[in-house]
Backbone as a printed PyTorch tensor [residue, N CA C, xyz], in Angstrom:
tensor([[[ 202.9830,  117.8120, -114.3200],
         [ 201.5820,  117.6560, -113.9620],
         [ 201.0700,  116.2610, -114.2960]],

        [[ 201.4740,  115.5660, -115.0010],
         [ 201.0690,  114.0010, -115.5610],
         [ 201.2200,  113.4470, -114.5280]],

        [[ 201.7820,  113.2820, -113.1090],
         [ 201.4070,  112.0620, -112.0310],
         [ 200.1860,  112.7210, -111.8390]],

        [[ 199.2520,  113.5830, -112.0920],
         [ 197.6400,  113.6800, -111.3790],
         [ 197.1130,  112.9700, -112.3190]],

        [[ 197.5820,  112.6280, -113.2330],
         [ 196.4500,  111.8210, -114.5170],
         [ 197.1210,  110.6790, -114.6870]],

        [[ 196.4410,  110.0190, -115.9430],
         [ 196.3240,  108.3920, -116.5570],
         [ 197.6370,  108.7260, -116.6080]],

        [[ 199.0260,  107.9240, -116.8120],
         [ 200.0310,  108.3360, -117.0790],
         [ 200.2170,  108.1200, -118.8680]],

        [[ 199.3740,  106.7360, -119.2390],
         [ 199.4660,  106.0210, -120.6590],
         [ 198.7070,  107.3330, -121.5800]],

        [[ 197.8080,  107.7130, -120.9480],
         [ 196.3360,  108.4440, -121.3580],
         [ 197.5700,  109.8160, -121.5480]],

        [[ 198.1900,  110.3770, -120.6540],
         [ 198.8240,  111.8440, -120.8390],
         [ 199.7760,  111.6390, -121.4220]],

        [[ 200.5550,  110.5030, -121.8420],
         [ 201.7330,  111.0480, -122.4410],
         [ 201.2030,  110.6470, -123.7730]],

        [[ 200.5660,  110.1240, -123.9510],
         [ 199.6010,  110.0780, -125.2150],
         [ 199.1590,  111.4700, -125.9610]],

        [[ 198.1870,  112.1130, -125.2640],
         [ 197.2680,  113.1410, -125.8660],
         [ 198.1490,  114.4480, -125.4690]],

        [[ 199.1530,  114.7450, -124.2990],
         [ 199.7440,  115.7350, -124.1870],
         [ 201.0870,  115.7660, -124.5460]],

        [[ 202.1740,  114.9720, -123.9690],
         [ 203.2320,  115.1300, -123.8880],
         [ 203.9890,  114.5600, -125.0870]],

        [[ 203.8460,  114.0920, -126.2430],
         [ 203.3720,  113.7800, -127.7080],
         [ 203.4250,  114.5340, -128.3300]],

        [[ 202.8610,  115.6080, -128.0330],
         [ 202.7100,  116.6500, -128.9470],
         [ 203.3910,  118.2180, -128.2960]],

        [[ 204.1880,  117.7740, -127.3150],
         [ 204.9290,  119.0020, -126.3910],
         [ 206.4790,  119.2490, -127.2900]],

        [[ 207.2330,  120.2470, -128.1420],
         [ 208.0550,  120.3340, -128.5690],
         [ 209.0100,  120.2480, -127.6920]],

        [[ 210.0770,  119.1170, -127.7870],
         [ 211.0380,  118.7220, -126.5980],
         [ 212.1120,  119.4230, -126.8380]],

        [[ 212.3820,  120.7340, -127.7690],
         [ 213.7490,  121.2240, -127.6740],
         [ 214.5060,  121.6380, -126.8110]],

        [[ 213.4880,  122.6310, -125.9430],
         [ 214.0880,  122.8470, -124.7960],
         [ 213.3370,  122.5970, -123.5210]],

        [[ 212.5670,  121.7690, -123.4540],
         [ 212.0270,  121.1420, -122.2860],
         [ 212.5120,  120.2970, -121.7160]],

        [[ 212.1010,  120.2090, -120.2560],
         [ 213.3130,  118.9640, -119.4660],
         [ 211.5700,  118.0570, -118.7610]],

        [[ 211.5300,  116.9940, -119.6540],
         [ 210.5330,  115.8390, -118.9710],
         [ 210.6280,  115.6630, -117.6740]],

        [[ 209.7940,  115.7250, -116.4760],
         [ 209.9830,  115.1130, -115.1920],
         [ 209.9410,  113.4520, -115.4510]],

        [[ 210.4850,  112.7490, -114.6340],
         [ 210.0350,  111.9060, -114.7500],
         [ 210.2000,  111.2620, -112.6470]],

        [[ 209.0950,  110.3070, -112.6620],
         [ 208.9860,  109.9310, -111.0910],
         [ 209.0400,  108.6930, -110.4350]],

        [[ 208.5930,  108.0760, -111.6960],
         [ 208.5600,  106.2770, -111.4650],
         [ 208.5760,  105.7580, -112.8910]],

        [[ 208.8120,  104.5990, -112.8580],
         [ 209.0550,  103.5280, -114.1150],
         [ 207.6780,  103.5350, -114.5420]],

        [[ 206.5010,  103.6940, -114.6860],
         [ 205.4900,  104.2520, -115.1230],
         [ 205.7170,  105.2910, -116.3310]],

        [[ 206.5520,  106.5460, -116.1060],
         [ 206.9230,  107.4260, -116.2830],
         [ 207.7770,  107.2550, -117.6220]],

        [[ 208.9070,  106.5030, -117.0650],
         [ 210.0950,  106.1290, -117.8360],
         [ 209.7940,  105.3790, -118.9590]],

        [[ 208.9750,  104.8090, -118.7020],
         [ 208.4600,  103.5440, -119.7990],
         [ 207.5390,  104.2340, -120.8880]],

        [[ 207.0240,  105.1580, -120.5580],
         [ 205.6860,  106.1160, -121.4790],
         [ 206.2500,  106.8130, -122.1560]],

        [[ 207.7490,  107.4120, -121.6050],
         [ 208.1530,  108.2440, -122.3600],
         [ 209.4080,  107.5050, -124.2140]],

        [[ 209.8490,  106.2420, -123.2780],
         [ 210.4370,  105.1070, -123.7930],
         [ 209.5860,  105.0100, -125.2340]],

        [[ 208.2120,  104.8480, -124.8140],
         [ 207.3820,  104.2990, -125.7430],
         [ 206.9100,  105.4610, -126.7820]],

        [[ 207.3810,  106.6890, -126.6780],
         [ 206.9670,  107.4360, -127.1340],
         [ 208.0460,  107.7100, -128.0880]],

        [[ 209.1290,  107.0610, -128.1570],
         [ 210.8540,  107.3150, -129.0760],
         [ 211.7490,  107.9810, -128.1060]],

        [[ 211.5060,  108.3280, -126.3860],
         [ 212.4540,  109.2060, -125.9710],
         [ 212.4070,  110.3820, -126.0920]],

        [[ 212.8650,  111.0680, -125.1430],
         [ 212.6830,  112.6980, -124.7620],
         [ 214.9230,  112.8560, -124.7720]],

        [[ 215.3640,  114.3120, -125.5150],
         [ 216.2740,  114.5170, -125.0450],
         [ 216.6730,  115.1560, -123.8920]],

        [[ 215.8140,  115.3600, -123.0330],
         [ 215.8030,  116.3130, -121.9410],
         [ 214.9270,  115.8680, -121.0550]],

        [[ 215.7160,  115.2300, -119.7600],
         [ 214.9590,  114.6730, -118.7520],
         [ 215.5580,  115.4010, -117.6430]],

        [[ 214.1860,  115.1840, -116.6080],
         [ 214.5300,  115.5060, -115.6250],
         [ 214.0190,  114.1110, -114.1360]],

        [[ 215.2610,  113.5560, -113.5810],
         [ 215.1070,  112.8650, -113.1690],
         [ 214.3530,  112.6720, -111.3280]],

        [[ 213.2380,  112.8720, -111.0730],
         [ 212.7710,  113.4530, -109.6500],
         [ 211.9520,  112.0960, -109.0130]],

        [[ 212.6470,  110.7110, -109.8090],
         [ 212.4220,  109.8920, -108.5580],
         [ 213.4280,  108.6560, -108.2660]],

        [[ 213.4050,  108.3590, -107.2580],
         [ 214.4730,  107.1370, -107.4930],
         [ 214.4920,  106.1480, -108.1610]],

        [[ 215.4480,  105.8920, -108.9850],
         [ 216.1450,  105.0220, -110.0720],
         [ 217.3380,  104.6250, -109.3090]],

        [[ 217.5240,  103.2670, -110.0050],
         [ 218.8040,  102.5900, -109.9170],
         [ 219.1980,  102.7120, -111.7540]],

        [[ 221.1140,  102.7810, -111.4520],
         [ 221.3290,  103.1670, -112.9150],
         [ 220.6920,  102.0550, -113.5920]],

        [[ 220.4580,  100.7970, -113.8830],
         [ 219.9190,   99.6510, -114.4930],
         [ 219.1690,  100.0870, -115.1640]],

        [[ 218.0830,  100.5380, -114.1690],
         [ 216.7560,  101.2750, -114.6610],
         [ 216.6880,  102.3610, -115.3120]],

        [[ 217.6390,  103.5770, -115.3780],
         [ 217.6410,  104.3090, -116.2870],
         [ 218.0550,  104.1530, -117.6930]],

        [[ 219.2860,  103.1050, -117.4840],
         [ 219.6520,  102.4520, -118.8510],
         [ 219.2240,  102.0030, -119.5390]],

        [[ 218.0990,  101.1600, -119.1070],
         [ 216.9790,  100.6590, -119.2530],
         [ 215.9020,  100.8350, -120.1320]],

        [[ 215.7220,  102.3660, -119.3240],
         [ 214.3330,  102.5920, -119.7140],
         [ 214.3430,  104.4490, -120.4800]],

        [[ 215.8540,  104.9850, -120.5220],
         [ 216.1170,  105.8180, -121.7110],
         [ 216.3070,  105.5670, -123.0860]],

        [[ 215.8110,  106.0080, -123.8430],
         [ 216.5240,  106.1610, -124.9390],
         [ 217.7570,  106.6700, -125.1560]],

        [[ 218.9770,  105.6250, -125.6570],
         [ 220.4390,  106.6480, -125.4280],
         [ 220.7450,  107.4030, -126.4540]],

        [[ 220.1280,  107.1760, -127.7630],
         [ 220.5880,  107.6150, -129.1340],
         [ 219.6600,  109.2950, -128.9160]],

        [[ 218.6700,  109.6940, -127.4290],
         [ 218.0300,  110.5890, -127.9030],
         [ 218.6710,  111.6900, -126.7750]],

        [[ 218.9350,  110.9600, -125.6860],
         [ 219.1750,  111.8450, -124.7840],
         [ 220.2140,  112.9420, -124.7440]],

        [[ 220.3770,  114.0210, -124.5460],
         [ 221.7680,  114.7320, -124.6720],
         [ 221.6260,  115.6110, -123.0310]],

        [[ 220.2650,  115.9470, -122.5350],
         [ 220.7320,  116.5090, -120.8660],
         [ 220.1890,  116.2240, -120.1880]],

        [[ 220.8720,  115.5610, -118.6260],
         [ 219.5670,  114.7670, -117.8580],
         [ 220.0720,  116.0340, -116.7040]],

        [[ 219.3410,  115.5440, -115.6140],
         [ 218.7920,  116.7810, -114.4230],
         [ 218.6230,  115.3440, -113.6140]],

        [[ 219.7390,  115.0570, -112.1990],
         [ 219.4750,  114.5600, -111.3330],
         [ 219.1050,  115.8090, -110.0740]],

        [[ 217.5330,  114.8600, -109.8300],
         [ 217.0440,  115.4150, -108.3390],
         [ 217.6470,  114.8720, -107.4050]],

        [[ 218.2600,  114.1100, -107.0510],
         [ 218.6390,  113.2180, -105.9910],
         [ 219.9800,  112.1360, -106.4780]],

        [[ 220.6560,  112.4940, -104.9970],
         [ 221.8020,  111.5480, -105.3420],
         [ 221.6460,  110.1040, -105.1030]],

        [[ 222.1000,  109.5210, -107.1030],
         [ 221.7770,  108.0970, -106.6960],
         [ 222.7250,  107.5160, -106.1860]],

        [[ 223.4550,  107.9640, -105.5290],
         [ 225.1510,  107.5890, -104.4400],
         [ 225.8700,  106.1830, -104.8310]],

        [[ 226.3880,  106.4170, -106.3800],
         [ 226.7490,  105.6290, -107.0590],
         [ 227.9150,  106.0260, -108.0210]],

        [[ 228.8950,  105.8100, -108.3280],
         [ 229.8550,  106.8530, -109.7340],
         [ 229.0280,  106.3580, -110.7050]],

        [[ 229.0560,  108.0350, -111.6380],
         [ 228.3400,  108.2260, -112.9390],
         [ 229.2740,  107.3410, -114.0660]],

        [[ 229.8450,  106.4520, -113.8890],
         [ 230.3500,  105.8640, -115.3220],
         [ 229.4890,  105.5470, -116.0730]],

        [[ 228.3590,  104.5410, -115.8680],
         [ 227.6430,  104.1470, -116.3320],
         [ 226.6760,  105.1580, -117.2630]],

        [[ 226.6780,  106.4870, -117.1660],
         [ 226.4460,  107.0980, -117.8590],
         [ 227.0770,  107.3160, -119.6570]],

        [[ 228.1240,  107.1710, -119.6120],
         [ 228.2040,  106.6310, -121.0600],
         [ 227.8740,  106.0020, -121.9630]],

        [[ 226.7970,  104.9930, -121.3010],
         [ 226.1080,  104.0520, -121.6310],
         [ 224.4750,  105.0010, -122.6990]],

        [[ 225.0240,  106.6320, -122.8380],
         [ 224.1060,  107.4380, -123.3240],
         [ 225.0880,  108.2650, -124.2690]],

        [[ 225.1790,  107.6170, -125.8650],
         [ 226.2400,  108.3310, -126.5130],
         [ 226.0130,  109.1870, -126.3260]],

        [[ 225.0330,  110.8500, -126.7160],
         [ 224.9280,  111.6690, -126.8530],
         [ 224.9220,  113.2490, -125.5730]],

        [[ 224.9720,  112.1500, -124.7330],
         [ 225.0810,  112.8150, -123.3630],
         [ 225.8930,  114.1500, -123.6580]],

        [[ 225.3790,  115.5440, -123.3830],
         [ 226.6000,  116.2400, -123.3850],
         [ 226.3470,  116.7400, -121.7290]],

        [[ 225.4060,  117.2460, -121.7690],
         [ 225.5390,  118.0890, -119.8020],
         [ 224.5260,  117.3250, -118.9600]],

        [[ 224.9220,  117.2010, -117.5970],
         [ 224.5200,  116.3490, -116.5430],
         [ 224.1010,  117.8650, -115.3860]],

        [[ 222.9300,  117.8570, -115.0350],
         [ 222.3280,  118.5830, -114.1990],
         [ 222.2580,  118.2030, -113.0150]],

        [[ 223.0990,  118.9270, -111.8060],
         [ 222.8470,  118.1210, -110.4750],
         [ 222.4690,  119.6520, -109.7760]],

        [[ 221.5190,  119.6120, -108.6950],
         [ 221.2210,  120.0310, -107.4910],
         [ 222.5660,  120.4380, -106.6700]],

        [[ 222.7650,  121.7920, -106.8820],
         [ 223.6590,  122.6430, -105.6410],
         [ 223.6900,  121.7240, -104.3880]],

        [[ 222.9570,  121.1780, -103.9730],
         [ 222.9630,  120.6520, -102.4080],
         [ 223.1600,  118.9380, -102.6600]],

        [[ 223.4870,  118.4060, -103.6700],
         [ 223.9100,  117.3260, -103.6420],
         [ 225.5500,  117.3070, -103.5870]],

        [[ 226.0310,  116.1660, -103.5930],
         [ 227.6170,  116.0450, -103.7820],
         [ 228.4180,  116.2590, -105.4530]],

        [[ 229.4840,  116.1740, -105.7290],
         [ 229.4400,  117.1730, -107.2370],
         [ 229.9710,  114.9710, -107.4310]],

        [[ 228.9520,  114.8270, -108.3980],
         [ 229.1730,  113.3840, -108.7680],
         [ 230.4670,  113.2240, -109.2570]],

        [[ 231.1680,  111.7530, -109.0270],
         [ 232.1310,  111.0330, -109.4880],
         [ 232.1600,  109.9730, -110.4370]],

        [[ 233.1210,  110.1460, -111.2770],
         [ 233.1770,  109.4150, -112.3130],
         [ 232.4280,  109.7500, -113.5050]],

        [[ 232.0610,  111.0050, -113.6220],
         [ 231.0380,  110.8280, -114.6830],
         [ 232.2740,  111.1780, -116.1850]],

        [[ 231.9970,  109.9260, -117.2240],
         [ 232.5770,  110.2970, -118.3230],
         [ 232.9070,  111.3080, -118.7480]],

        [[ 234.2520,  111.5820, -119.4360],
         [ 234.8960,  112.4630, -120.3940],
         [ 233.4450,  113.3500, -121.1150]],

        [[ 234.0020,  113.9980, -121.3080],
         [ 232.8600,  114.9210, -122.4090],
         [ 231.7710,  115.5060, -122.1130]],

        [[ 231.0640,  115.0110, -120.7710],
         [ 229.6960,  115.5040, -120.4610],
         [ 230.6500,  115.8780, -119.0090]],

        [[ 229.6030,  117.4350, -119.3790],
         [ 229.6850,  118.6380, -118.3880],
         [ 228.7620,  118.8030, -117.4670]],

        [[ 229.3140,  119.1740, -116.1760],
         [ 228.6090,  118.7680, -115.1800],
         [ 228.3670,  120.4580, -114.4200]],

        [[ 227.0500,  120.5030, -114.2900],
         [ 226.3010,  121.8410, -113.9190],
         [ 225.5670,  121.9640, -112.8190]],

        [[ 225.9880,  122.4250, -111.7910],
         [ 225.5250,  122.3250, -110.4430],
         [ 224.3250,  123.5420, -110.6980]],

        [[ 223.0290,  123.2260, -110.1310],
         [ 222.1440,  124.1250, -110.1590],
         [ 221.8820,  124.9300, -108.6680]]])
């Protein structure tokens, strides 16, 4: 629900104070990415806009993350995902392609 509001203003007063254990953050634009960045990182994202890997590398926290949720194929091999020690499971969309390359250790879960 935070793209209808301030994005600085909501992840401030709401999403701050949202217990991230088992929640998966949307996130939609570098707006997004950066608020949550600034906030120490979410371990549980959910990725629902286009990124280039740069930009996710970027603009995650790697020491926090352990499960991301791609909406969309960024039609690229997942190596670069290692670049997130803690990574353990990678969330992809049934109707995407089953990604390549993604590092040893993280398990890959077609939804």
């Amino acid at each position: 629900a935070w793209r209808r509001y301030d994005t600085e203003r909501y992840a401030r007063e709401i999403i701050a104070h949202l217990d991230d254990a088992e929640l998966y953050f949307p996130v939609s634009d570098l707006e997004e990415l950066h608020a949550l960045r600034r906030l120490g990182g979410r371990p549980h994202l959910q990725i629902a806009g286009r990124f280039t890997p740069d930009q996710l590398i970027e603009g995650i926290v790697a020491e926090r993350l352990t499960r991301l949720w791609l909406s969309y194929d960024l039609g690229v091999p997942m190596d670069w995902l290692a670049a997130f020690p803690r990574l353990d499971t990678l969330l992809v969309g049934s109707r995407l392609p089953r990604p390549a390359g993604v590092p040893e250790g993280i398990e890959v879960v077609e939804l």
